[in-house]
C-alpha positions as a printed Julia matrix, in Angstrom:
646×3 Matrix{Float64}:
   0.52    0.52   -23.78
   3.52    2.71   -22.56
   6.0     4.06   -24.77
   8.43    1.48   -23.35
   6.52   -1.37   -24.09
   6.0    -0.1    -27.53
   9.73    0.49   -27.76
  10.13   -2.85   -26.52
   7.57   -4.46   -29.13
   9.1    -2.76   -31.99
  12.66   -3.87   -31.01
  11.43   -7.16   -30.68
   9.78   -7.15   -33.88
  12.45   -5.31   -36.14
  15.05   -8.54   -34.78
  12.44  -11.11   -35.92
  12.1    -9.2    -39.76
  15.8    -8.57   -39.71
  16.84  -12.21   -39.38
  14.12  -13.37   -41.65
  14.64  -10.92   -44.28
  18.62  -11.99   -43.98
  17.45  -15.57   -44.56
  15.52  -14.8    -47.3
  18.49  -12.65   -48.78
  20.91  -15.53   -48.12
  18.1   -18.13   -49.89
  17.68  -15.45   -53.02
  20.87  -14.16   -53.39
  23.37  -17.49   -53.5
  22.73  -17.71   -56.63
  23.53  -14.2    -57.98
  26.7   -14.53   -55.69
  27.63  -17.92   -57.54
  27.04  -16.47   -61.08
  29.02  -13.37   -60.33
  31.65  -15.59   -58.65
  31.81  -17.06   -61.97
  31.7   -13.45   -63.57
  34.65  -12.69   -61.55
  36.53  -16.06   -62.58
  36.06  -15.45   -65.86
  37.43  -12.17   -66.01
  40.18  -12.92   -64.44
  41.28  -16.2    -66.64
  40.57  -13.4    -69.36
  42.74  -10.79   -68.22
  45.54  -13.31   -67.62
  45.29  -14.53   -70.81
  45.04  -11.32   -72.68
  48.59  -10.77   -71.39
  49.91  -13.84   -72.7
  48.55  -12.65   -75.54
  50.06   -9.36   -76.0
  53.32  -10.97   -75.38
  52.17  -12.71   -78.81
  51.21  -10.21   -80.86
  54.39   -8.03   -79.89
  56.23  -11.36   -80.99
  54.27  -11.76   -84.2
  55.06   -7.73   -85.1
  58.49   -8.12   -84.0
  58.75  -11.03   -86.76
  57.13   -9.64   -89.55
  59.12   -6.46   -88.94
  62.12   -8.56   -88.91
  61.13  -10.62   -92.0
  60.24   -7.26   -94.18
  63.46   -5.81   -93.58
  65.49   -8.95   -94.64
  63.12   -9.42   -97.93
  63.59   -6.11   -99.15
  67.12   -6.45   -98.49
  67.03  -10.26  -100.56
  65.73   -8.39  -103.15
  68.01   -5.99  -103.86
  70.3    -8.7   -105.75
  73.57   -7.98  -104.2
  74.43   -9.74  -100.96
  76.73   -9.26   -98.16
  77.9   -11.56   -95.19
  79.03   -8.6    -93.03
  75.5    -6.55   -94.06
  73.66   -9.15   -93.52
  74.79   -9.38   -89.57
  74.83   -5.58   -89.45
  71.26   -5.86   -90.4
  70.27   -8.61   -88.17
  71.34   -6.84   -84.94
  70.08   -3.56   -86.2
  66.14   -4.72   -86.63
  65.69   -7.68   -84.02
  64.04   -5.56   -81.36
  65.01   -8.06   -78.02
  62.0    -8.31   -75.92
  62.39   -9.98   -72.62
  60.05  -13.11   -73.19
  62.14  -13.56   -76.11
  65.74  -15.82   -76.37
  67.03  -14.37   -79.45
  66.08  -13.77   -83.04
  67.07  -15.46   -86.07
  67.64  -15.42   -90.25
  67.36  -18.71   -91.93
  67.53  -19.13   -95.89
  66.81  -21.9    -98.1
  69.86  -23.67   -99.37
  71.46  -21.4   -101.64
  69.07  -18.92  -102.05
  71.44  -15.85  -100.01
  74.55  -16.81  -101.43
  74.78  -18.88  -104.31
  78.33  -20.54  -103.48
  76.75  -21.36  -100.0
  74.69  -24.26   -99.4
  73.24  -22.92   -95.49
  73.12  -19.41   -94.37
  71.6   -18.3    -91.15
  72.33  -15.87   -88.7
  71.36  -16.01   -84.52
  71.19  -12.99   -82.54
  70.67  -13.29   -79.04
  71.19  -11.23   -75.87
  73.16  -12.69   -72.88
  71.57  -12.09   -69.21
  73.9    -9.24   -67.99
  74.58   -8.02   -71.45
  72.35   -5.43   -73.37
  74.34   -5.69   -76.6
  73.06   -8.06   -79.03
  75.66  -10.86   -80.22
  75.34  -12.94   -83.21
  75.63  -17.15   -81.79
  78.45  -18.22   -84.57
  76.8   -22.49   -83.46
  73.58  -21.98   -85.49
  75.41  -19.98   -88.2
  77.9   -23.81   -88.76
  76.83  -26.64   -90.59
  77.09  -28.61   -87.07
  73.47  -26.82   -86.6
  71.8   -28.27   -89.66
  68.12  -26.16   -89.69
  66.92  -27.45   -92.55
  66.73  -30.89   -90.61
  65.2   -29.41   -87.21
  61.29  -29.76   -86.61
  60.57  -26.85   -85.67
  61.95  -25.09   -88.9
  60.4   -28.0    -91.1
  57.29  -27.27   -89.61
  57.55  -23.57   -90.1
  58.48  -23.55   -93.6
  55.73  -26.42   -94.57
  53.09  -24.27   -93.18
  54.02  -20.97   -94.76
  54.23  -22.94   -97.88
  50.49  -24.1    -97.92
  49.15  -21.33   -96.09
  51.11  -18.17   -98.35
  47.91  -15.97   -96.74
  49.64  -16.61   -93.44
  51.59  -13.6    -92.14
  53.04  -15.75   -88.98
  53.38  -19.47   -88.2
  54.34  -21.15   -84.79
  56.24  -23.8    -84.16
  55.38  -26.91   -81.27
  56.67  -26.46   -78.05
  60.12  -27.57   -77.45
  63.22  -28.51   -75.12
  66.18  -26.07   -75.78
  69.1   -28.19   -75.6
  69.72  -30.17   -72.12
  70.17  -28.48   -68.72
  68.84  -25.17   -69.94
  65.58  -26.07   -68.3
  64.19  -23.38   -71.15
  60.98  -24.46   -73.37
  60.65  -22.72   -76.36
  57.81  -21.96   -79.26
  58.93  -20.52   -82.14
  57.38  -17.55   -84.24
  58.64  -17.49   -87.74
  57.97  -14.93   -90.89
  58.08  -15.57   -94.51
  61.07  -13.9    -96.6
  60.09  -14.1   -100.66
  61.25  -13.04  -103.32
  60.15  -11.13  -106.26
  57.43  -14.31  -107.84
  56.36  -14.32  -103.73
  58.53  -18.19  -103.44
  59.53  -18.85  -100.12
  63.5   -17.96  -100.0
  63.94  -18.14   -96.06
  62.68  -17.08   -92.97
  62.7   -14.83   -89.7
  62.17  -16.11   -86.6
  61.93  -15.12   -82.68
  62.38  -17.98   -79.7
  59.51  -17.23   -77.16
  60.59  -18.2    -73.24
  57.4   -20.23   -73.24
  58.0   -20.84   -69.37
  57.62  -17.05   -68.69
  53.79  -17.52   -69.69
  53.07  -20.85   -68.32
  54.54  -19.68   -65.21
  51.69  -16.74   -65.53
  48.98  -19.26   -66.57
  49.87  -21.99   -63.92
  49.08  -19.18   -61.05
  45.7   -19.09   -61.77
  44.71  -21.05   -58.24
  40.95  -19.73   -57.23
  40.75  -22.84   -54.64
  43.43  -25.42   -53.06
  42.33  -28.3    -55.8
  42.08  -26.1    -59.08
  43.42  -27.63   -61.92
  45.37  -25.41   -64.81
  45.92  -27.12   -68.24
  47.92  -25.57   -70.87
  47.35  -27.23   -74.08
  50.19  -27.16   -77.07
  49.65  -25.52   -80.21
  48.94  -28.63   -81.63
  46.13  -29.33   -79.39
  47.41  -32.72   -78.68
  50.67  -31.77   -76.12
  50.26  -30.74   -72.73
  52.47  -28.13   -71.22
  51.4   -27.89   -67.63
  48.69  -29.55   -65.65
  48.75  -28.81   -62.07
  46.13  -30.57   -59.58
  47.46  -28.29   -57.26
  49.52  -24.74   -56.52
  53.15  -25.52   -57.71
  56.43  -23.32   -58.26
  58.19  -25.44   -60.71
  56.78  -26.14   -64.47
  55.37  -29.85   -65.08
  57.1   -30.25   -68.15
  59.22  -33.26   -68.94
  62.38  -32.6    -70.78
  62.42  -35.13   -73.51
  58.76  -35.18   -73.94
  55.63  -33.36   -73.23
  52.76  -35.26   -71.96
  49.82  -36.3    -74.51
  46.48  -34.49   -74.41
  44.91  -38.61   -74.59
  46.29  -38.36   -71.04
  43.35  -36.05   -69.82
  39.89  -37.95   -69.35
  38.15  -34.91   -68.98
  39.55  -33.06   -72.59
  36.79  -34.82   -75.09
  33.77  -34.25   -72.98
  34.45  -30.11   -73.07
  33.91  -27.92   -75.59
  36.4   -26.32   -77.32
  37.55  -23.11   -76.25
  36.99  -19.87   -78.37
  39.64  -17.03   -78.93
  37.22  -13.9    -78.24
  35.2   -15.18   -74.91
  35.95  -17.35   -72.01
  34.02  -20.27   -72.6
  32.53  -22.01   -69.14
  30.79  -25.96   -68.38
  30.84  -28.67   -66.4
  32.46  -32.31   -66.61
  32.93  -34.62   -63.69
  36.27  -36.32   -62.92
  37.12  -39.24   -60.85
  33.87  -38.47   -58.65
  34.25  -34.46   -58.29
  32.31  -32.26   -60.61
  34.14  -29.13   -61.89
  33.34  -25.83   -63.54
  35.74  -25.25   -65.83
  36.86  -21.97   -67.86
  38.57  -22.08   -71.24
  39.78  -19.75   -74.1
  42.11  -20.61   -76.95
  45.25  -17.9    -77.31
  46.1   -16.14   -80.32
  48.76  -18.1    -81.15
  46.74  -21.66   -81.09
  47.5   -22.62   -77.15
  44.39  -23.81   -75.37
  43.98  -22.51   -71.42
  41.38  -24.26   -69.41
  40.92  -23.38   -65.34
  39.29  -25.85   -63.33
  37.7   -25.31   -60.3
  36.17  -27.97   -57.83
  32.14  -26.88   -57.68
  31.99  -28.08   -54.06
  34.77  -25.55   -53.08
  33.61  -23.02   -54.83
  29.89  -22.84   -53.02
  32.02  -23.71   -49.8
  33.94  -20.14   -50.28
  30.53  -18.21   -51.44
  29.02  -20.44   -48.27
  31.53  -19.01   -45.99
  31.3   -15.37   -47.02
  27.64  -15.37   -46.56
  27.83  -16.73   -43.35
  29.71  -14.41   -41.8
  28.34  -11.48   -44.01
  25.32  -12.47   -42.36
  26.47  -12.89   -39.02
  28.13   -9.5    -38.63
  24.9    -8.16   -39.96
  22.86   -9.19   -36.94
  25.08   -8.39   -34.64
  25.64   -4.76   -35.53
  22.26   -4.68   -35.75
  21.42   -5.88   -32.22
  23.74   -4.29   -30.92
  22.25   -0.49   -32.78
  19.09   -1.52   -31.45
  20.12   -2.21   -27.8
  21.71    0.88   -27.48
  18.6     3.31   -28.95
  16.86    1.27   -26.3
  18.53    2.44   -23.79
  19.04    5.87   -25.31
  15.1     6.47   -25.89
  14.35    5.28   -22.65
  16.47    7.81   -20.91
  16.8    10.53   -22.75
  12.71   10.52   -24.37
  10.88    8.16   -22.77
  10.95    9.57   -19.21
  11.03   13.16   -20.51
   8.12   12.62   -22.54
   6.1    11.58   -19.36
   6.23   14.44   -17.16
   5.64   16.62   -20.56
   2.23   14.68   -20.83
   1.3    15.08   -17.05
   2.1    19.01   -17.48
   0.14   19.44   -20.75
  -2.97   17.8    -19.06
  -3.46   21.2    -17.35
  -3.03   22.86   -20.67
  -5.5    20.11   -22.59
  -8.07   21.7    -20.02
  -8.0    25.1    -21.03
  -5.84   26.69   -18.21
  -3.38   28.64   -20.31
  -1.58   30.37   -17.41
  -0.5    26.88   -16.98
   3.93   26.9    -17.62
   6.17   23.87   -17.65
   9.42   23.53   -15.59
  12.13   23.87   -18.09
  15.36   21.16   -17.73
  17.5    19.87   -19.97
  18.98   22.48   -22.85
  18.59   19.2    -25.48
  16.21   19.16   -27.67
  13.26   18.17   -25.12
  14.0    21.42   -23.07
  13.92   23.81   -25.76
  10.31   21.99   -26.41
   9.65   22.75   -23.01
  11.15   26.4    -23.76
   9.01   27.22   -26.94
   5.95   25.48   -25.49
   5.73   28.34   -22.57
   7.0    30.83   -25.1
   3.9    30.22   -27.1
   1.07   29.81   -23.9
   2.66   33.04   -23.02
   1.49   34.52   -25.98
  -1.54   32.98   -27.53
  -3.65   35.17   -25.85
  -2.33   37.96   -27.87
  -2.38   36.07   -30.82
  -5.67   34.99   -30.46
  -6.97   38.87   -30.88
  -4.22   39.7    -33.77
  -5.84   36.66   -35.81
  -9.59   37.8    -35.02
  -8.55   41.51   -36.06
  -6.44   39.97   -39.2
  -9.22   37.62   -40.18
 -11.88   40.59   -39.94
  -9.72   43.01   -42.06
  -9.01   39.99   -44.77
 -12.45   39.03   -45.42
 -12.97   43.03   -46.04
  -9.79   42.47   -48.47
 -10.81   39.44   -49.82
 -14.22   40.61   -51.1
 -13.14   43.79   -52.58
 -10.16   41.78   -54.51
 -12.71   39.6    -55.8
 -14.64   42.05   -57.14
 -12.13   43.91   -58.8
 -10.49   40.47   -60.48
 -14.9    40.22   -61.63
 -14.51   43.73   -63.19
 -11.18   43.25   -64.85
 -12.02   39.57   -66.42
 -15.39   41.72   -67.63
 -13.19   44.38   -69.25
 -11.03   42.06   -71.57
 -12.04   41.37   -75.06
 -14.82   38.37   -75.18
 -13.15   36.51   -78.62
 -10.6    35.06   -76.74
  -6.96   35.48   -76.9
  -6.39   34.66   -80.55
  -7.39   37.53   -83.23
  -6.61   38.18   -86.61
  -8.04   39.71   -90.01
  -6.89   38.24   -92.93
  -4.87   40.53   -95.13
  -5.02   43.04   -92.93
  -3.63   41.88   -89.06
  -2.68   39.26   -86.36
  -2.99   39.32   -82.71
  -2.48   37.7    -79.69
  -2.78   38.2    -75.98
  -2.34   36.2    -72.77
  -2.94   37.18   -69.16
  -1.14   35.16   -66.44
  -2.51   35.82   -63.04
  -0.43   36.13   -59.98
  -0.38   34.35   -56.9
   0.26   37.56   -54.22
  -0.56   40.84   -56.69
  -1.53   41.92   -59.58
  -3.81   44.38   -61.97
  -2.89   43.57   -65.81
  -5.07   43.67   -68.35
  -5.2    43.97   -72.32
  -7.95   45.4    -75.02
  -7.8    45.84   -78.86
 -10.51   47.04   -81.25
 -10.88   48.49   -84.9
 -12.43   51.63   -85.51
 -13.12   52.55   -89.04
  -9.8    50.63   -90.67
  -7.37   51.12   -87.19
  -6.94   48.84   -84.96
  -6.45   50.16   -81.55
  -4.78   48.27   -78.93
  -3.77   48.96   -75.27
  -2.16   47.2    -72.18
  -2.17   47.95   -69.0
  -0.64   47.57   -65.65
  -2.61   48.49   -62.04
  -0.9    48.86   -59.21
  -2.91   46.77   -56.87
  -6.53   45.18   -57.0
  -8.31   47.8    -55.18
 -11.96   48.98   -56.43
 -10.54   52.74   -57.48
  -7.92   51.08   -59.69
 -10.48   49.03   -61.33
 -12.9    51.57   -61.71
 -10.31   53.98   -63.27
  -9.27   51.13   -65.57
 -12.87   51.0    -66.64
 -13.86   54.63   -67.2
 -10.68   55.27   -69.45
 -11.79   51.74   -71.36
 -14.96   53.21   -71.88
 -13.72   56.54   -72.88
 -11.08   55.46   -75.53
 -13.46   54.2    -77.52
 -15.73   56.65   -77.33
 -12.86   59.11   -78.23
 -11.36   56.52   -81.16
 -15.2    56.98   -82.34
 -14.26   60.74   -82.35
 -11.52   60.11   -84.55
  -8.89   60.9    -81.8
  -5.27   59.37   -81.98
  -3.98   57.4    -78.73
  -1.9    60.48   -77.71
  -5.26   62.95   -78.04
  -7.08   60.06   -75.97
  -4.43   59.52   -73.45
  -4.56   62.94   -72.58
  -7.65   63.67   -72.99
  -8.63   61.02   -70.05
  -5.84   62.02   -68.15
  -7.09   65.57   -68.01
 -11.11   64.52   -67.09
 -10.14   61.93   -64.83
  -7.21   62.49   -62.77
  -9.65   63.37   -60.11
 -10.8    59.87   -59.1
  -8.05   58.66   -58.33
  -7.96   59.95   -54.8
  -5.33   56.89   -53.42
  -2.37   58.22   -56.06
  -2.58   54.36   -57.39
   0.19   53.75   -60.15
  -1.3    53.42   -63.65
   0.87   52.23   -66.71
  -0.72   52.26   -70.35
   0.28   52.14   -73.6
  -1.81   52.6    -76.6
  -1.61   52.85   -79.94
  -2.88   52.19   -83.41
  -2.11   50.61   -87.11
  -3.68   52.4    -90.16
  -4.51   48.45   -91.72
  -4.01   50.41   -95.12
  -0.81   52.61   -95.07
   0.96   50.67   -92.04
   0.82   54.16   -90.11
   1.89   53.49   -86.45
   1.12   55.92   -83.64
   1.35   55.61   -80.12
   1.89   56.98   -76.65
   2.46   55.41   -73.56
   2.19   56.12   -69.55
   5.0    55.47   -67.06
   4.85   51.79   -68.94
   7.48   49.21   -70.22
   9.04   50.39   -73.34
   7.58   47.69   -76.57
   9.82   45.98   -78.44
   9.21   46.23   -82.55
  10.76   43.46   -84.47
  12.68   44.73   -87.89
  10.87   42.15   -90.13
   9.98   38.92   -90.7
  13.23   37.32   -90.23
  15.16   40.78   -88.22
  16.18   41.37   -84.73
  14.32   43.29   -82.26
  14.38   46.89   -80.98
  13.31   49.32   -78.56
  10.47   51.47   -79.52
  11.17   55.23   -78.96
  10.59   56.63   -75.64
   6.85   58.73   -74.88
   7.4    59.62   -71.45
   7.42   56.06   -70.26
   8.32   57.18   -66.46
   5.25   59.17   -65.94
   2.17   57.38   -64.46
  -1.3    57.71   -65.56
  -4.62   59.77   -63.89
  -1.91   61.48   -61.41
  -1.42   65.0    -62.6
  -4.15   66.34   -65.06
  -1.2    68.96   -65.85
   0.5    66.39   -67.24
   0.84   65.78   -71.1
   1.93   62.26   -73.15
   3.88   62.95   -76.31
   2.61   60.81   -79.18
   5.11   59.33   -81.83
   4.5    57.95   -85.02
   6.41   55.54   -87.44
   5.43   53.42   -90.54
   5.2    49.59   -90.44
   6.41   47.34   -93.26
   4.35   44.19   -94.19
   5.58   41.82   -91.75
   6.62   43.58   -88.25
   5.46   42.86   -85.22
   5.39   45.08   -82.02
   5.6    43.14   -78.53
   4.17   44.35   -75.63
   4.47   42.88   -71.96
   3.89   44.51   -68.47
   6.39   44.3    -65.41
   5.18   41.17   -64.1
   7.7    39.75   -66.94
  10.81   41.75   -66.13
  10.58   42.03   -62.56
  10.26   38.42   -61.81
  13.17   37.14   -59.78
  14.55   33.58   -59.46
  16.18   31.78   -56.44
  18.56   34.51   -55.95
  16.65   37.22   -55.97
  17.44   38.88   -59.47
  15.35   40.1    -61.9
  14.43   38.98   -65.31
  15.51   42.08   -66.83
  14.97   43.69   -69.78
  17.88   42.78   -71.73
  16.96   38.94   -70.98
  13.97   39.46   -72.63
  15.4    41.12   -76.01
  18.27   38.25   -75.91
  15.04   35.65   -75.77
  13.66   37.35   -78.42
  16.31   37.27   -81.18
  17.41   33.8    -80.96
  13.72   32.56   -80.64
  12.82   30.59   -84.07
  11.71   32.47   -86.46
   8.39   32.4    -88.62
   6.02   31.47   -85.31
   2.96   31.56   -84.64
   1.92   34.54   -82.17
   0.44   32.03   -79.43
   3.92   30.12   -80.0
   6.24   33.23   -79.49
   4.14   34.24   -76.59
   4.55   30.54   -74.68
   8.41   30.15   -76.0
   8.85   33.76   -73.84
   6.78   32.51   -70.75
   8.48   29.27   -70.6
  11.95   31.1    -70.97
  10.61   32.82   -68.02
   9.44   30.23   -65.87
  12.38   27.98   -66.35
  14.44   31.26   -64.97
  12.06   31.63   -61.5
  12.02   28.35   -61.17
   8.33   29.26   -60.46
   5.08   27.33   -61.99
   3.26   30.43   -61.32
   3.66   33.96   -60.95
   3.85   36.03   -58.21
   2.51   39.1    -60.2
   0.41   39.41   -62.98
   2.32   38.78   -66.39
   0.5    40.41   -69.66
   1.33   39.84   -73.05
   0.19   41.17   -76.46
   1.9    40.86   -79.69
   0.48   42.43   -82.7
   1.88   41.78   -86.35
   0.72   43.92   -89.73
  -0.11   41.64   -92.3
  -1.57   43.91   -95.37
């Protein structure tokens, strides 16, 4: 089957999945688009709501602030007419939901000789000064008589844990087309009996006006229940501008079939059901307001679906035809611009496929096809020569290869046999860990006690050749034959550089150090060769620091000429010396820089304390690795940390 065809096939195939994996969508996600429709509902009728209720509690805060400032002023004793409006314009804060703000006493309770005494402030619409309304301060305004301060005062009076009360939902006065709640405040006096109260008028219509836009679909129904759960503010079966309130009476909850078979709203969620009215079954969201007013949404189900429905639909229907239309298009694209090309690249190669490799293709286009065609005759053009580099190159890595292997054989042979872990109770710990490297490498480490010294070394070979590993192994052999003697490290050191510089005909670069503990007195003396300088550490709990320097810089088995100064310094119960070879400083990480030195010292001190040797070696690897980035090394990495324990 041509590439066309196949082109053709898959095209073919990817429309028939595509449209059957959109049906299956549309089937298995309608209903996680209905309940986040419902999600999304609900949020909103709680966000709405939430600022009708803010509008409360400012009112409620407002009040009490109001009422506290007239009580302690009541209880002072002495009682002025001209304070007491001073006061009440100075601490009614005038909000914009709110009419005015109001004192009302008890008869005479402010003034003795005074049977009422109230005082109205109120802002007028182009005026920002507050004025106090002399009507509700005359005994034409009787308050004691009105409902809405009866029904204040009678619930303050049996509920004295009450901070706020409101009052039902009323008519202003005629031709004000203003409905108003009332908020009102206790004022006490010093036995805590209601003397009077403050009180804010709330512009109810402000809110309703808020509540009443909630219109998710042409039929929703909004409900705005009284305070008294039995008068209904607004009820609109559909999207209106004016309020549906009657001015001489508000419609009765009994009025709304649908009210007893819902359940009642809650203040902290947005309660959601169902109920069916007058044939059409609704969905219907409800929460009850801080201040007692019940909100229920209610939106048609079959308009709801019809919206999700419609969205789908067309979701779906742009999906296809973006799709078709992608597909069409790499079609045509493939067919021209790979298809064809592709063709005469087989017919050419066919010449190749039979071995002719003077065979060159006719280079076109400069896309990405001709510089194929380009590197193709680039590399026929030289395989020839490759093919004898690789046979050369594979003959001089298999001499490599076996003389790398047998040097890694001798140097596995020369560390110690007990494993990495040592110790002598009372007298010494130590631990060492080789990691080997992926590209070079020549570490190694030894230890061993000769009459009541340990002796340790480690060691650092250049490269993996035979000579280095044979050197390696002479001086091994010879150090302890020379520790036998009774020789310190710097009489061994130099002794085997002396006898066996000789040998090492290829100049390789050897690095040693060696030294040794007296297990008794804590004596420390050792020498080192062109290697990495040890750290010590102070004590148990102290900071690390570089060991004096014994001609560090100078290799090993070079010059016999050359002599290694040996040092000496006394151990307390407790140090440790840590040694490491370059493979630990010279790694590098993404960006080419080094481990360093100073890395490994600042690793060191802030590394817990009281470890284990095999612990403090891994906590410094893994500090290590995490810096490369690398899971293994590219040259060997030694370790070996000894710690005098008498």
């Amino acid at each position: 089957m041509s590439i066309r065809a196949k082109l053709l096939l898959f095209i073919l195939c990817s429309m028939g999945t595509l449209e059957a994996s959109y049906l299956i969508y549309a089937h298995s996600t309608g209903v996680m688009f209905k309940q986040e429709c419902v999600e999304n509902v609900a949020q909103t009728v709680m966000s709405r709501s939430e600022s009708v209720n803010k509008s409360v509690a400012g009112l409620e805060l407002n009040v009490i602030s109001f009422a506290n400032a007239w009580q302690a002023y009541f209880q002072q004793g002495t009682h002025s007419e001209k304070m007491a409006e001073l006061l009440a314009v100075g601490n009614f804060l005038p909000q914009e939901i709110a009419v005015g703000g109001g004192i009302w006493f008890e008869p005479y309770q402010f003034l003795p000789e005074k049977r009422l005494f109230s005082i109205y402030a109120q802002k007028k619409s182009n005026d920002p000064q507050l004025t106090i309304n002399p009507f509700f301060s005359s005994e034409e305004y009787n308050y004691p008589e009105q409902p809405w301060y009866t029904q204040i005062r009678d619930e303050l009076r049996e509920h004295p844990e009450k901070r706020t009360c409101w009052s039902h939902t009323f008519y202003d006065r005629p031709g004000s087309g203003v409905w108003i709640k009332v908020v009102g405040a206790g004022i006490y006096n010093e036995k805590r009996e209601l003397c009077g109260m403050a009180t804010i008028n709330w512009r109810v219509s402000r809110a309703v006006r808020l509540l009443s836009g909630l219109q998710f679909t042409e039929n929703t129904i909004v409900t705005l229940i009284d305070t008294d759960g039995k008068s209904v503010l607004v009820n609109t079966p559909k999207q209106q501008d004016r309020i549906d309130i009657n001015e001489h009476e508000l419609p009765s909850v009994s009025s709304l079939s649908w009210y007893n078979a819902i359940t009642a709203p809650q203040k902290d969620t947005v309660s959601t059901g169902y109920f069916r009215l007058n044939g059409v079954e609704y969905i219907f969201f409800g929460r009850e307001l801080d201040n007692g007013m019940q909100l229920f949404v209610q939106i048609p189900i079959r308009e709801m679906n019809q919206f999700l429905n419609d969205r789908l639909f067309w979701f779906t229907l742009m999906g296809l035809t973006i799709t078709l239309l992608v597909i069409v298009f790499s079609l045509y694209y493939v067919t021209k611009h790979i298809s064809r090309p592709l063709t005469r690249l087989v017919e050419e190669m066919a010449y190749l496929g039979e071995g002719n490799l003077d065979s060159m293709l006719v280079e076109g286009s400069q896309d990405e096809m001709g510089q194929l065609v380009a590197m193709y005759n680039q590399t026929t053009a030289n395989l020839k020569d490759y093919i004898d580099a690789i046979r050369r190159e594979a003959t001089e890595q298999a001499k490599v290869a076996n003389q790398s292997d047998v040097s890694r054989g001798m140097r596995r042979y020369s560390l110690p046999k007990a494993g990495p872990f040592f110790s002598e109770p009372g007298k010494f710990e130590l631990y060492g860990v080789l990691k080997t490297g992926t590209q070079q490498g020549g570490d190694l480490f030894d230890y061993w006690v000769q009459d009541n010294q340990l002796f340790f070394a480690i060691c650092d070979i250049s490269d993996l050749s035979l000579d280095a590993s044979t050197i390696i192994m002479i001086a091994r052999y010879r150090s302890r034959k020379l520790a036998e003697a009774g020789k310190t490290p710097g009489e061994i050191l130099n002794t085997i550089n002396r006898n066996e510089s000789a040998i090492n005909e290829s100049s390789l670069g050897i690095k040693i150090f060696l030294g040794s503990i007296d297990l008794s007195t804590g004596r420390f003396l050792f020498c080192g060769t062109g290697h990495m300088p040890p750290l010590i550490k102070r004590g148990p709990l102290g900071e690390y620091m570089w060991l004096p320097p014994s001609n560090q810089k100078v290799p090993f088995c070079l010059n016999p000429e050359m002599t290694f100064r040996q040092l000496e310094m006394t151990l307390l119960p407790g140090q440790e010396i840590f040694l490491y070879t370059d493979g630990l400083t010279e790694s590098l990480d993404a960006d080419k820089v080094p481990y360093h030195a100073a890395r490994l010292k600042q690793t060191l001190d802030i590394m817990p304390k009281n470890l284990s040797l095999d612990k403090e070696a891994n906590y410094v690897l893994r500090d290590q690795q995490q810096y490369t980035g690398l899971s293994e090394p590219v040259d060997d990495t030694s370790v070996l940390i000894v710690r005098f324990r008498p």
